[in-house]
Each structure stands twice: as C-alpha cells, then as structure tokens.
Amino acid sequence: MASDARALPAPDSVGAWLLATRLPTLAAAAVPVAIGTAVAYRSGGAAWGPALAALVGALLIQIGTNFANDAADHDRGADTETRLGPTRAVQAGLLSAAQMRRGVVVAFALATLVGVYLTAVAGWPVIAIGVASLIAGWAYTNGPLPLAYNGLGDVFVIVFFGFVAVCGTVFVQLGAVPALAAWLSLPVGLLATGILVVNNLRDRHTDAAANKRTLAVRFGRGFCLFEYALILLIAHGVPLTLWLRGEGGPWMLLPLATIPFSLRIFVALVRRDGRALNPVLGATARLLIVWGALATIGLVLAA
C-alpha cells in the first residue's frame, strides 16, 4: 500500500494519475476474472479474447470508481488533512476534483467500448451487466444515496467484485454460468470486502465526522472484527465444501494454504487501530491475490 513517507508525484503528472488509480487495490478486479477464466477452462470453454476483454473492462470500471470516490470523498469532507490512509490525489492537491471527474468519464467510456465487443461475443446480457456495473461504480460515492455513505459499500463489493465479476467472466466465455462459478464468487467477493472492512475500521472516526455511515461507524469496532472473521471463515470454508462435494479433487483445497497468513492478519487487525492498520490493509489485498492465484491453479490442475 501507499506510504505517507513516500515522496508524492508532481501535480497534474502521470504519476499523480497513477496514484489516483490505486494500483495496489486493482487485484480486486483482476482476481475475479482469473477465477472466472479458470472455471471456464475447467469447463472446456476458455476463450482468451473475451477473457482479456473482461479483465480490461473490470480494471477500467474499478479505476473509474476509484476516481469517482477520490473526488466525492474530498467534496463531502471524508478526505481531509487528518486522513489516516494512503494519499488521495484530490485531497493532496495533485489533481482537482474536476479533473478526476473527467477521468471517470474517460475510464467508463473505454469500459463501454470493451462492453460493445463483449456484447457482440456474448449477447444482450452483457449490456445489463455493464450498465449495472457503471451505475453502481458511480453511485458508490455519488448521487442522492451514495452506497458507501449509507452502509451499503460491503454489499456492493460482494455483489460486483464477487458474483457479477466471476460469473460475468464465465458467461462471456461459455454463454452460461455453472454452479461452480457461483460458489467461488462468494469467497472472492468476501475477500475483496475484507479490504473495505479494514479501510472502514481505520477511518471510522473521520468517517463519522463526515457523516459517512459505514458499517464500522454504525456498529463499531467489534462488528468489524466479527465481519472480518466471518469473511475468513467462509473464504476457507467454500473450497473445503467444494472438495467434499467432489468438485476438483484435492486441488480444490489449495487456497487453504493461506490459513496461516489469514490468522496472522486477523491477529494484527485485533491488536491495531488507526494508521497502524495500513499494513493490514495491504496484507488483506495480498491475501486476495494469493487465495485467488491458488484457486486458479487448483481449477486448472483439476481440469
């Protein structure tokens, strides 16, 4: 994750835009596509053109969502000089809110072009998936009922970084969604939500002051610890359940190798608070990457 001690890029520079993309968080868009493609491969129907397009589209939508979040959180007073997390471009004066909103338009427009190709490949359901994703990405921190400000951010991540991303990736390659994709979308979406849980736990005091009513603000630290523990339990319970159901043989158990790492992260989450949670945020993102890589490898080896 970004460090407060790291030198900031120059205003209006390429580096400023790269910082605004939040590169370390983009695994939340890449992992579901990898899992979905592995499910398609295991089902004998991986199509690399649609798979690559799904990856590019997912990354563009997340980048656009990050840009929209950067501008909106600054305008709503959630990102100020008291911010505890990694540097945000608008709050730090590297880019203006107007520039960031233009970035949203560009990212979403490029994602729409990718969607045109995927629609030609897989048909009209892609339009519904794409439109819903773009609207949700904007509404995450914008509009009359911004999801992140009303405790719905966790649901957004589970649905769009889990079910929609994994199952949508499979659909554009197979034209159908096997049950295995739906099963695996749950831990993927939950582990991505874990990143948000740590973020919201760290920022709960400043979020409360900005009237950003996340679940951490509404229900407190104890609820966040319970939610994170439940995420880890389900993330490791799903591969075990799939193995017991006869899906993929022992290769399906590969993600369980992340259990020791998960336990260390949870202990750190319990013991730390405030700015000290930034390394836990980065570790949670790495957990998603490693879990996703192991699940992807397991699916390919089980094919």
Short mmCIF file of N, CA and C in Angstrom, two decimals, residues 27 32 42 49 77 91 132 217:
data_model
loop_
_atom_site.label_atom_id
_atom_site.label_comp_id
_atom_site.label_asym_id
_atom_site.label_seq_id
_atom_site.Cartn_x
_atom_site.Cartn_y
_atom_site.Cartn_z
N ALA A 27 -6.17 -5.60 -7.70
CA ALA A 27 -6.31 -7.05 -7.62
C ALA A 27 -7.77 -7.44 -7.42
N PRO A 32 -11.17 -11.82 -9.71
CA PRO A 32 -12.41 -12.46 -10.17
C PRO A 32 -12.34 -12.91 -11.63
N ARG A 42 -11.82 -25.02 -16.97
CA ARG A 42 -12.15 -26.33 -16.41
C ARG A 42 -13.38 -26.92 -17.09
N GLY A 49 -9.81 -14.19 -25.92
CA GLY A 49 -10.21 -12.84 -26.32
C GLY A 49 -11.21 -12.23 -25.36
N GLY A 77 -16.05 15.91 2.40
CA GLY A 77 -15.32 16.12 3.64
C GLY A 77 -14.84 14.86 4.31
N GLN A 91 -7.33 15.19 -2.41
CA GLN A 91 -7.08 15.71 -1.06
C GLN A 91 -5.67 16.28 -0.95
N ALA A 132 -25.27 -1.96 -15.19
CA ALA A 132 -25.39 -2.05 -13.73
C ALA A 132 -24.05 -1.76 -13.05
N VAL A 217 -18.94 2.66 11.30
CA VAL A 217 -19.49 3.79 12.03
C VAL A 217 -20.79 3.39 12.72
#
